[in-house]
Amino acid sequence: MFFAVISILPQMFGATTEYGITGRAVGRGQVVVHTINPRDFTADNYRRIDERPFGGGPGMVMLAEPLEQAILHAKALADEYFGSVGKDNPTCPVIYLSPQGKTLDEQTVVECSQFDGMILLCGRYEGIDERLLSAYVDGEISIGDYVLTGGELPAMVLMDSVIRRLPSVMNDDQSALEDSFVDGLLDCPHYTKPLIFKDKKVPDVLLSGHHANIAKWRFLEQVKRTKERRPDLWEQFKPTKEQAKWLAELNE
Ligand SMILES: O=C(NCc1ccc(CNCc2ncc[nH]2)cc1)c1csc2nc[nH]c(=O)c12
């Protein structure tokens, strides 16, 4: 999958491209990430990428022209990449990470993981000239209703959530698709060595080797936690046939 991120802080993206499962996917060439700094597309000696807002008010607004050149460069890199892998008619939307965007959820992550690539536009300051957004942006995504200092961390959250879903990025011992957020429940408790920690033992069922009982115990723990901590998720939950059987036993 192809990513081009447009940001005046390109070094931040090392957190995604150099570490962990996402870093490995980049290292293997399963994911390509280009960082593009709008400052490299400025025409003035001060390499300006922001200016005071028309109409006054606090803060600065990012200039349209350097961002336009950065986006056109990203599109050229995308064309080159898709040409090199023989992909015709690729889907590669320009996504603006913005507090005004649609709040990211697993469904949006699934939709994004089906694109051939994405051009991610990261804002700083008070935002970006509206005329640039209306000319080039296909969609806006927020990662939640809290105020950050820029779009870079949201861009990396989006990239991380998408990259982990790509086939063969997560090997089978890493829970890729059956994650609790995918089956609609919170996760169950996890235990590993030592058998006793701070006088607390591991639940016997997990030591029993009885896989059906273990699966049932884990599911019922997920249910208990989801009911307690996220009644909103519990309300939406649709059990499978087997899960419904286990739930029926619970209510006996
Ligand atoms: O660029 C981002 N944030 C930087 C930022 C923060 C505040 C303002 C100014 N807002 C003034 C205002 N708001 C409502 C009324 N007036 C602009 C830009 C960002 C990208 S995705 C995301 N997801 C969750 N949270 C985020 O902050 C982000």
PDB file of C-alpha atoms and ligand atoms in Angstrom:
ATOM      1  CA  MET A   1       0.000   0.000   0.000  1.00  0.00           C
ATOM      2  CA  PHE A   2       1.192   3.508  -0.912  1.00  0.00           C
ATOM      3  CA  PHE A   3       1.221   6.413   1.562  1.00  0.00           C
ATOM      4  CA  ALA A   4       2.352   9.987   0.946  1.00  0.00           C
ATOM      5  CA  VAL A   5       2.150  12.193   4.028  1.00  0.00           C
ATOM      6  CA  ILE A   6       2.343  15.973   3.694  1.00  0.00           C
ATOM      7  CA  SER A   7       3.673  17.576   6.871  1.00  0.00           C
ATOM      8  CA  ILE A   8       6.042  20.313   8.028  1.00  0.00           C
ATOM      9  CA  LEU A   9       7.283  17.803  10.642  1.00  0.00           C
ATOM     10  CA  PRO A  10       8.223  14.807   8.464  1.00  0.00           C
ATOM     11  CA  GLN A  11      10.618  13.305  11.027  1.00  0.00           C
ATOM     12  CA  MET A  12       7.655  12.463  13.295  1.00  0.00           C
ATOM     13  CA  PHE A  13       6.671   9.664  10.916  1.00  0.00           C
ATOM     14  CA  GLY A  14       9.746   7.648  11.887  1.00  0.00           C
ATOM     15  CA  ALA A  15       7.610   6.395  14.779  1.00  0.00           C
ATOM     16  CA  THR A  16       5.542   4.501  12.195  1.00  0.00           C
ATOM     17  CA  THR A  17       8.126   3.736   9.494  1.00  0.00           C
ATOM     18  CA  GLU A  18      10.978   2.587  11.747  1.00  0.00           C
ATOM     19  CA  TYR A  19       9.401   0.610  14.598  1.00  0.00           C
ATOM     20  CA  GLY A  20       7.204  -2.388  15.284  1.00  0.00           C
ATOM     21  CA  ILE A  21       4.860  -4.141  12.912  1.00  0.00           C
ATOM     22  CA  THR A  22       4.406  -1.036  10.759  1.00  0.00           C
ATOM     23  CA  GLY A  23       8.171  -0.525  10.552  1.00  0.00           C
ATOM     24  CA  ARG A  24       8.589  -4.154   9.478  1.00  0.00           C
ATOM     25  CA  ALA A  25       5.883  -3.769   6.799  1.00  0.00           C
ATOM     26  CA  VAL A  26       7.737  -0.721   5.436  1.00  0.00           C
ATOM     27  CA  GLY A  27      11.082  -2.538   5.651  1.00  0.00           C
ATOM     28  CA  ARG A  28       9.612  -5.436   3.668  1.00  0.00           C
ATOM     29  CA  GLY A  29       8.194  -3.126   1.015  1.00  0.00           C
ATOM     30  CA  GLN A  30       4.609  -4.198   1.805  1.00  0.00           C
ATOM     31  CA  VAL A  31       3.992  -0.518   2.560  1.00  0.00           C
ATOM     32  CA  VAL A  32       5.645   2.499   0.939  1.00  0.00           C
ATOM     33  CA  VAL A  33       5.681   5.807   2.862  1.00  0.00           C
ATOM     34  CA  HIS A  34       6.799   9.099   1.317  1.00  0.00           C
ATOM     35  CA  THR A  35       7.057  12.144   3.582  1.00  0.00           C
ATOM     36  CA  ILE A  36       6.689  15.470   1.788  1.00  0.00           C
ATOM     37  CA  ASN A  37       7.494  18.794   3.465  1.00  0.00           C
ATOM     38  CA  PRO A  38       5.546  21.766   2.040  1.00  0.00           C
ATOM     39  CA  ARG A  39       8.469  23.954   3.041  1.00  0.00           C
ATOM     40  CA  ASP A  40      10.397  22.441   0.132  1.00  0.00           C
ATOM     41  CA  PHE A  41       7.795  23.925  -2.229  1.00  0.00           C
ATOM     42  CA  THR A  42       7.961  27.537  -1.067  1.00  0.00           C
ATOM     43  CA  ALA A  43       9.112  30.253  -3.454  1.00  0.00           C
ATOM     44  CA  ASP A  44      10.184  32.944  -0.994  1.00  0.00           C
ATOM     45  CA  ASN A  45      13.489  33.279   0.841  1.00  0.00           C
ATOM     46  CA  TYR A  46      11.799  32.800   4.221  1.00  0.00           C
ATOM     47  CA  ARG A  47      10.217  29.537   3.011  1.00  0.00           C
ATOM     48  CA  ARG A  48       6.880  30.677   4.407  1.00  0.00           C
ATOM     49  CA  ILE A  49       4.176  28.015   4.796  1.00  0.00           C
ATOM     50  CA  ASP A  50       1.792  30.070   6.978  1.00  0.00           C
ATOM     51  CA  GLU A  51       0.390  33.583   7.208  1.00  0.00           C
ATOM     52  CA  ARG A  52      -1.924  35.676   9.362  1.00  0.00           C
ATOM     53  CA  PRO A  53      -5.644  34.963   8.865  1.00  0.00           C
ATOM     54  CA  PHE A  54      -7.790  37.355   6.805  1.00  0.00           C
ATOM     55  CA  GLY A  55     -10.459  38.733   9.126  1.00  0.00           C
ATOM     56  CA  GLY A  56      -8.003  38.748  12.051  1.00  0.00           C
ATOM     57  CA  GLY A  57      -8.067  36.434  15.055  1.00  0.00           C
ATOM     58  CA  PRO A  58      -5.426  34.362  16.797  1.00  0.00           C
ATOM     59  CA  GLY A  59      -2.896  32.032  15.208  1.00  0.00           C
ATOM     60  CA  MET A  60      -1.768  31.419  11.650  1.00  0.00           C
ATOM     61  CA  VAL A  61      -3.262  29.731   8.594  1.00  0.00           C
ATOM     62  CA  MET A  62      -1.299  27.382   6.294  1.00  0.00           C
ATOM     63  CA  LEU A  63      -0.801  28.817   2.816  1.00  0.00           C
ATOM     64  CA  ALA A  64      -2.532  27.095  -0.114  1.00  0.00           C
ATOM     65  CA  GLU A  65       0.292  27.314  -2.682  1.00  0.00           C
ATOM     66  CA  PRO A  66       3.071  25.282  -0.972  1.00  0.00           C
ATOM     67  CA  LEU A  67       0.456  22.653  -0.054  1.00  0.00           C
ATOM     68  CA  GLU A  68      -0.812  22.563  -3.644  1.00  0.00           C
ATOM     69  CA  GLN A  69       2.710  21.899  -4.930  1.00  0.00           C
ATOM     70  CA  ALA A  70       3.229  19.261  -2.238  1.00  0.00           C
ATOM     71  CA  ILE A  71      -0.023  17.514  -3.198  1.00  0.00           C
ATOM     72  CA  LEU A  72       0.850  17.579  -6.905  1.00  0.00           C
ATOM     73  CA  HIS A  73       4.247  16.084  -6.041  1.00  0.00           C
ATOM     74  CA  ALA A  74       2.545  13.384  -3.954  1.00  0.00           C
ATOM     75  CA  LYS A  75       0.232  12.581  -6.892  1.00  0.00           C
ATOM     76  CA  ALA A  76       3.253  12.308  -9.192  1.00  0.00           C
ATOM     77  CA  LEU A  77       4.957   9.914  -6.740  1.00  0.00           C
ATOM     78  CA  ALA A  78       1.744   7.898  -6.550  1.00  0.00           C
ATOM     79  CA  ASP A  79       1.496   7.678 -10.368  1.00  0.00           C
ATOM     80  CA  GLU A  80       5.130   6.536 -10.490  1.00  0.00           C
ATOM     81  CA  TYR A  81       4.548   3.912  -7.782  1.00  0.00           C
ATOM     82  CA  PHE A  82       1.318   2.516  -9.255  1.00  0.00           C
ATOM     83  CA  GLY A  83       2.937   2.482 -12.704  1.00  0.00           C
ATOM     84  CA  SER A  84       5.876   0.515 -11.311  1.00  0.00           C
ATOM     85  CA  VAL A  85       3.590  -2.125  -9.772  1.00  0.00           C
ATOM     86  CA  GLY A  86       1.355  -2.238 -12.819  1.00  0.00           C
ATOM     87  CA  LYS A  87      -1.718  -0.985 -10.992  1.00  0.00           C
ATOM     88  CA  ASP A  88      -4.134   0.799 -13.343  1.00  0.00           C
ATOM     89  CA  ASN A  89      -7.035   2.955 -12.091  1.00  0.00           C
ATOM     90  CA  PRO A  90      -5.672   3.025  -8.518  1.00  0.00           C
ATOM     91  CA  THR A  91      -7.779   4.490  -5.689  1.00  0.00           C
ATOM     92  CA  CYS A  92      -5.582   6.969  -3.811  1.00  0.00           C
ATOM     93  CA  PRO A  93      -7.670   9.681  -2.124  1.00  0.00           C
ATOM     94  CA  VAL A  94      -6.355  12.864  -0.508  1.00  0.00           C
ATOM     95  CA  ILE A  95      -7.404  12.717   3.161  1.00  0.00           C
ATOM     96  CA  TYR A  96      -7.136  15.775   5.410  1.00  0.00           C
ATOM     97  CA  LEU A  97      -6.679  14.952   9.096  1.00  0.00           C
ATOM     98  CA  SER A  98      -8.863  17.548  10.780  1.00  0.00           C
ATOM     99  CA  PRO A  99     -10.903  18.185  13.952  1.00  0.00           C
ATOM    100  CA  GLN A 100     -13.820  18.795  11.575  1.00  0.00           C
ATOM    101  CA  GLY A 101     -13.508  15.324  10.059  1.00  0.00           C
ATOM    102  CA  LYS A 102     -15.533  12.145  10.493  1.00  0.00           C
ATOM    103  CA  THR A 103     -14.445  10.430  13.711  1.00  0.00           C
ATOM    104  CA  LEU A 104     -12.305   7.384  12.906  1.00  0.00           C
ATOM    105  CA  ASP A 105     -13.848   3.983  13.721  1.00  0.00           C
ATOM    106  CA  GLU A 106     -13.110   0.399  12.648  1.00  0.00           C
ATOM    107  CA  GLN A 107     -15.531   0.653   9.715  1.00  0.00           C
ATOM    108  CA  THR A 108     -13.632   3.644   8.303  1.00  0.00           C
ATOM    109  CA  VAL A 109     -10.351   1.789   8.892  1.00  0.00           C
ATOM    110  CA  VAL A 110     -11.685  -1.165   6.874  1.00  0.00           C
ATOM    111  CA  GLU A 111     -12.743   1.186   4.061  1.00  0.00           C
ATOM    112  CA  CYS A 112      -9.315   2.863   4.027  1.00  0.00           C
ATOM    113  CA  SER A 113      -7.486  -0.486   4.013  1.00  0.00           C
ATOM    114  CA  GLN A 114      -9.144  -1.248   0.690  1.00  0.00           C
ATOM    115  CA  PHE A 115      -7.621   1.789  -1.072  1.00  0.00           C
ATOM    116  CA  ASP A 116      -4.503   1.239  -3.182  1.00  0.00           C
ATOM    117  CA  GLY A 117      -2.956   4.247  -1.461  1.00  0.00           C
ATOM    118  CA  MET A 118      -3.652   7.438   0.477  1.00  0.00           C
ATOM    119  CA  ILE A 119      -2.256  10.965   0.433  1.00  0.00           C
ATOM    120  CA  LEU A 120      -2.498  12.264   4.010  1.00  0.00           C
ATOM    121  CA  LEU A 121      -2.551  16.013   4.594  1.00  0.00           C
ATOM    122  CA  CYS A 122      -1.488  17.072   8.094  1.00  0.00           C
ATOM    123  CA  GLY A 123      -2.341  20.561   9.323  1.00  0.00           C
ATOM    124  CA  ARG A 124      -0.699  22.647  12.018  1.00  0.00           C
ATOM    125  CA  TYR A 125      -1.543  26.102  13.408  1.00  0.00           C
ATOM    126  CA  GLU A 126      -5.244  27.051  13.109  1.00  0.00           C
ATOM    127  CA  GLY A 127      -5.726  25.129   9.889  1.00  0.00           C
ATOM    128  CA  ILE A 128      -5.415  25.326   6.107  1.00  0.00           C
ATOM    129  CA  ASP A 129      -6.748  27.854   3.546  1.00  0.00           C
ATOM    130  CA  GLU A 130     -10.231  26.599   2.660  1.00  0.00           C
ATOM    131  CA  ARG A 131      -9.601  27.031  -1.082  1.00  0.00           C
ATOM    132  CA  LEU A 132      -6.832  24.389  -0.992  1.00  0.00           C
ATOM    133  CA  LEU A 133      -9.137  21.967   0.855  1.00  0.00           C
ATOM    134  CA  SER A 134     -12.053  22.436  -1.548  1.00  0.00           C
ATOM    135  CA  ALA A 135      -9.760  21.989  -4.557  1.00  0.00           C
ATOM    136  CA  TYR A 136      -7.865  18.855  -3.492  1.00  0.00           C
ATOM    137  CA  VAL A 137      -9.311  17.081  -0.403  1.00  0.00           C
ATOM    138  CA  ASP A 138     -11.528  13.998  -0.914  1.00  0.00           C
ATOM    139  CA  GLY A 139     -12.304  13.351   2.766  1.00  0.00           C
ATOM    140  CA  GLU A 140     -11.591  14.555   6.290  1.00  0.00           C
ATOM    141  CA  ILE A 141     -10.906  12.311   9.313  1.00  0.00           C
ATOM    142  CA  SER A 142     -10.710  13.191  13.026  1.00  0.00           C
ATOM    143  CA  ILE A 143      -9.456  10.721  15.645  1.00  0.00           C
ATOM    144  CA  GLY A 144     -11.715  12.032  18.405  1.00  0.00           C
ATOM    145  CA  ASP A 145     -13.222  14.997  20.189  1.00  0.00           C
ATOM    146  CA  TYR A 146     -10.108  16.347  21.877  1.00  0.00           C
ATOM    147  CA  VAL A 147      -7.709  19.047  20.701  1.00  0.00           C
ATOM    148  CA  LEU A 148      -4.204  18.141  19.510  1.00  0.00           C
ATOM    149  CA  THR A 149      -1.397  20.339  18.178  1.00  0.00           C
ATOM    150  CA  GLY A 150      -1.439  18.950  14.653  1.00  0.00           C
ATOM    151  CA  GLY A 151      -2.540  16.234  12.260  1.00  0.00           C
ATOM    152  CA  GLU A 152       0.647  14.122  12.348  1.00  0.00           C
ATOM    153  CA  LEU A 153      -0.267  11.837  15.273  1.00  0.00           C
ATOM    154  CA  PRO A 154      -3.789  11.370  13.830  1.00  0.00           C
ATOM    155  CA  ALA A 155      -2.186  10.468  10.479  1.00  0.00           C
ATOM    156  CA  MET A 156      -0.008   7.865  12.198  1.00  0.00           C
ATOM    157  CA  VAL A 157      -3.020   6.478  14.096  1.00  0.00           C
ATOM    158  CA  LEU A 158      -4.817   6.061  10.780  1.00  0.00           C
ATOM    159  CA  MET A 159      -1.763   4.506   9.080  1.00  0.00           C
ATOM    160  CA  ASP A 160      -1.183   2.101  11.996  1.00  0.00           C
ATOM    161  CA  SER A 161      -4.799   0.934  12.067  1.00  0.00           C
ATOM    162  CA  VAL A 162      -4.815   0.426   8.272  1.00  0.00           C
ATOM    163  CA  ILE A 163      -1.377  -1.221   7.923  1.00  0.00           C
ATOM    164  CA  ARG A 164      -2.081  -3.841  10.603  1.00  0.00           C
ATOM    165  CA  ARG A 165      -5.106  -4.997   8.598  1.00  0.00           C
ATOM    166  CA  LEU A 166      -3.236  -5.538   5.332  1.00  0.00           C
ATOM    167  CA  PRO A 167      -2.988  -9.238   4.470  1.00  0.00           C
ATOM    168  CA  SER A 168       0.315 -10.863   5.562  1.00  0.00           C
ATOM    169  CA  VAL A 169       1.362  -7.871   7.670  1.00  0.00           C
ATOM    170  CA  MET A 170       0.216  -9.549  10.875  1.00  0.00           C
ATOM    171  CA  ASN A 171       1.251 -13.191  11.053  1.00  0.00           C
ATOM    172  CA  ASP A 172      -1.240 -15.659  12.475  1.00  0.00           C
ATOM    173  CA  ASP A 173      -0.071 -15.427  16.071  1.00  0.00           C
ATOM    174  CA  GLN A 174      -0.927 -11.737  16.150  1.00  0.00           C
ATOM    175  CA  SER A 175      -4.661 -11.200  16.590  1.00  0.00           C
ATOM    176  CA  ALA A 176      -5.389  -9.310  13.393  1.00  0.00           C
ATOM    177  CA  LEU A 177      -9.007  -9.610  12.391  1.00  0.00           C
ATOM    178  CA  GLU A 178     -10.693 -11.356  15.311  1.00  0.00           C
ATOM    179  CA  ASP A 179      -9.858  -8.371  17.538  1.00  0.00           C
ATOM    180  CA  SER A 180     -12.508  -7.594  20.107  1.00  0.00           C
ATOM    181  CA  PHE A 181     -13.224  -4.280  18.371  1.00  0.00           C
ATOM    182  CA  VAL A 182     -14.052  -6.369  15.326  1.00  0.00           C
ATOM    183  CA  ASP A 183     -16.381  -8.802  17.125  1.00  0.00           C
ATOM    184  CA  GLY A 184     -17.917  -5.847  18.951  1.00  0.00           C
ATOM    185  CA  LEU A 185     -16.774  -6.688  22.485  1.00  0.00           C
ATOM    186  CA  LEU A 186     -13.943  -5.434  24.691  1.00  0.00           C
ATOM    187  CA  ASP A 187     -11.041  -7.827  25.165  1.00  0.00           C
ATOM    188  CA  CYS A 188     -10.811 -10.468  27.908  1.00  0.00           C
ATOM    189  CA  PRO A 189      -8.059 -10.483  30.582  1.00  0.00           C
ATOM    190  CA  HIS A 190      -4.694 -11.973  29.533  1.00  0.00           C
ATOM    191  CA  TYR A 191      -2.215 -13.920  31.648  1.00  0.00           C
ATOM    192  CA  THR A 192       1.282 -15.308  31.203  1.00  0.00           C
ATOM    193  CA  LYS A 193       4.233 -16.416  33.404  1.00  0.00           C
ATOM    194  CA  PRO A 194       4.767 -16.458  36.327  1.00  0.00           C
ATOM    195  CA  LEU A 195       1.921 -18.649  37.584  1.00  0.00           C
ATOM    196  CA  ILE A 196       1.692 -16.504  40.737  1.00  0.00           C
ATOM    197  CA  PHE A 197       2.313 -12.740  40.769  1.00  0.00           C
ATOM    198  CA  LYS A 198       1.738 -10.686  43.922  1.00  0.00           C
ATOM    199  CA  ASP A 199       0.003 -13.731  45.463  1.00  0.00           C
ATOM    200  CA  LYS A 200      -2.461 -13.813  42.567  1.00  0.00           C
ATOM    201  CA  LYS A 201      -2.807 -17.071  40.634  1.00  0.00           C
ATOM    202  CA  VAL A 202      -3.795 -17.504  36.982  1.00  0.00           C
ATOM    203  CA  PRO A 203      -7.466 -18.628  36.629  1.00  0.00           C
ATOM    204  CA  ASP A 204      -7.546 -22.457  36.638  1.00  0.00           C
ATOM    205  CA  VAL A 205      -9.551 -22.757  33.435  1.00  0.00           C
ATOM    206  CA  LEU A 206      -6.625 -21.239  31.484  1.00  0.00           C
ATOM    207  CA  LEU A 207      -4.356 -24.010  32.801  1.00  0.00           C
ATOM    208  CA  SER A 208      -6.849 -26.769  32.032  1.00  0.00           C
ATOM    209  CA  GLY A 209      -5.966 -27.260  28.378  1.00  0.00           C
ATOM    210  CA  HIS A 210      -9.725 -27.601  27.786  1.00  0.00           C
ATOM    211  CA  HIS A 211     -10.038 -25.355  24.723  1.00  0.00           C
ATOM    212  CA  ALA A 212     -13.832 -25.212  24.608  1.00  0.00           C
ATOM    213  CA  ASN A 213     -14.029 -24.176  28.269  1.00  0.00           C
ATOM    214  CA  ILE A 214     -11.222 -21.637  27.719  1.00  0.00           C
ATOM    215  CA  ALA A 215     -13.014 -20.096  24.720  1.00  0.00           C
ATOM    216  CA  LYS A 216     -16.254 -19.930  26.721  1.00  0.00           C
ATOM    217  CA  TRP A 217     -14.525 -18.388  29.764  1.00  0.00           C
ATOM    218  CA  ARG A 218     -12.810 -15.753  27.572  1.00  0.00           C
ATOM    219  CA  PHE A 219     -16.060 -14.856  25.817  1.00  0.00           C
ATOM    220  CA  LEU A 220     -17.953 -14.498  29.121  1.00  0.00           C
ATOM    221  CA  GLU A 221     -15.139 -12.303  30.484  1.00  0.00           C
ATOM    222  CA  GLN A 222     -15.446 -10.130  27.365  1.00  0.00           C
ATOM    223  CA  VAL A 223     -19.204  -9.889  27.953  1.00  0.00           C
ATOM    224  CA  LYS A 224     -18.751  -8.970  31.637  1.00  0.00           C
ATOM    225  CA  ARG A 225     -16.232  -6.235  30.806  1.00  0.00           C
ATOM    226  CA  THR A 226     -18.227  -4.844  27.904  1.00  0.00           C
ATOM    227  CA  LYS A 227     -21.412  -4.667  30.014  1.00  0.00           C
ATOM    228  CA  GLU A 228     -19.489  -2.922  32.831  1.00  0.00           C
ATOM    229  CA  ARG A 229     -17.349  -0.496  30.800  1.00  0.00           C
ATOM    230  CA  ARG A 230     -19.081   0.016  27.471  1.00  0.00           C
ATOM    231  CA  PRO A 231     -22.869  -0.524  27.730  1.00  0.00           C
ATOM    232  CA  ASP A 232     -23.098   1.325  24.395  1.00  0.00           C
ATOM    233  CA  LEU A 233     -21.072  -1.451  22.686  1.00  0.00           C
ATOM    234  CA  TRP A 234     -23.008  -4.147  24.559  1.00  0.00           C
ATOM    235  CA  GLU A 235     -26.280  -2.773  23.215  1.00  0.00           C
ATOM    236  CA  GLN A 236     -25.059  -3.204  19.598  1.00  0.00           C
ATOM    237  CA  PHE A 237     -23.596  -6.669  20.148  1.00  0.00           C
ATOM    238  CA  LYS A 238     -24.866  -9.505  17.900  1.00  0.00           C
ATOM    239  CA  PRO A 239     -23.787 -12.906  19.299  1.00  0.00           C
ATOM    240  CA  THR A 240     -22.948 -15.835  17.040  1.00  0.00           C
ATOM    241  CA  LYS A 241     -25.022 -19.031  17.518  1.00  0.00           C
ATOM    242  CA  GLU A 242     -22.405 -20.504  19.852  1.00  0.00           C
ATOM    243  CA  GLN A 243     -22.060 -17.239  21.773  1.00  0.00           C
ATOM    244  CA  ALA A 244     -25.848 -17.073  22.166  1.00  0.00           C
ATOM    245  CA  LYS A 245     -25.768 -20.603  23.656  1.00  0.00           C
ATOM    246  CA  TRP A 246     -23.114 -19.552  26.175  1.00  0.00           C
ATOM    247  CA  LEU A 247     -25.120 -16.416  27.006  1.00  0.00           C
ATOM    248  CA  ALA A 248     -28.251 -18.493  27.587  1.00  0.00           C
ATOM    249  CA  GLU A 249     -26.332 -20.612  30.127  1.00  0.00           C
ATOM    250  CA  LEU A 250     -25.223 -17.403  31.814  1.00  0.00           C
ATOM    251  CA  ASN A 251     -28.803 -16.282  32.281  1.00  0.00           C
ATOM    252  CA  GLU A 252     -30.000 -19.653  33.618  1.00  0.00           C
TER     253      GLU A 252
HETATM  254  O1  LIG B   1      -4.963  18.981  13.170  1.00  0.00           O
HETATM  255  C1  LIG B   1      -5.543  18.578  14.175  1.00  0.00           C
HETATM  256  N1  LIG B   1      -5.523  19.292  15.306  1.00  0.00           N
HETATM  257  C2  LIG B   1      -4.839  20.582  15.354  1.00  0.00           C
HETATM  258  C3  LIG B   1      -5.830  21.663  15.516  1.00  0.00           C
HETATM  259  C4  LIG B   1      -6.374  21.889  16.764  1.00  0.00           C
HETATM  260  C5  LIG B   1      -7.248  22.960  16.942  1.00  0.00           C
HETATM  261  C6  LIG B   1      -7.554  23.758  15.865  1.00  0.00           C
HETATM  262  C7  LIG B   1      -8.360  24.989  16.041  1.00  0.00           C
HETATM  263  N2  LIG B   1      -9.747  24.641  16.269  1.00  0.00           N
HETATM  264  C8  LIG B   1     -10.459  25.815  16.666  1.00  0.00           C
HETATM  265  C9  LIG B   1     -11.907  25.475  16.867  1.00  0.00           C
HETATM  266  N3  LIG B   1     -12.366  24.264  17.014  1.00  0.00           N
HETATM  267  C10 LIG B   1     -13.708  24.356  17.170  1.00  0.00           C
HETATM  268  C11 LIG B   1     -14.035  25.683  17.110  1.00  0.00           C
HETATM  269  N4  LIG B   1     -12.891  26.372  16.941  1.00  0.00           N
HETATM  270  C12 LIG B   1      -7.055  23.484  14.615  1.00  0.00           C
HETATM  271  C13 LIG B   1      -6.187  22.412  14.436  1.00  0.00           C
HETATM  272  C14 LIG B   1      -6.278  17.326  14.162  1.00  0.00           C
HETATM  273  C15 LIG B   1      -6.288  16.582  13.008  1.00  0.00           C
HETATM  274  S1  LIG B   1      -7.150  15.177  13.141  1.00  0.00           S
HETATM  275  C16 LIG B   1      -7.565  15.476  14.769  1.00  0.00           C
HETATM  276  N5  LIG B   1      -8.326  14.645  15.542  1.00  0.00           N
HETATM  277  C17 LIG B   1      -8.572  15.037  16.791  1.00  0.00           C
HETATM  278  N6  LIG B   1      -8.089  16.191  17.306  1.00  0.00           N
HETATM  279  C18 LIG B   1      -7.316  17.052  16.565  1.00  0.00           C
HETATM  280  O2  LIG B   1      -6.903  18.099  17.077  1.00  0.00           O
HETATM  281  C19 LIG B   1      -7.029  16.687  15.206  1.00  0.00           C
END
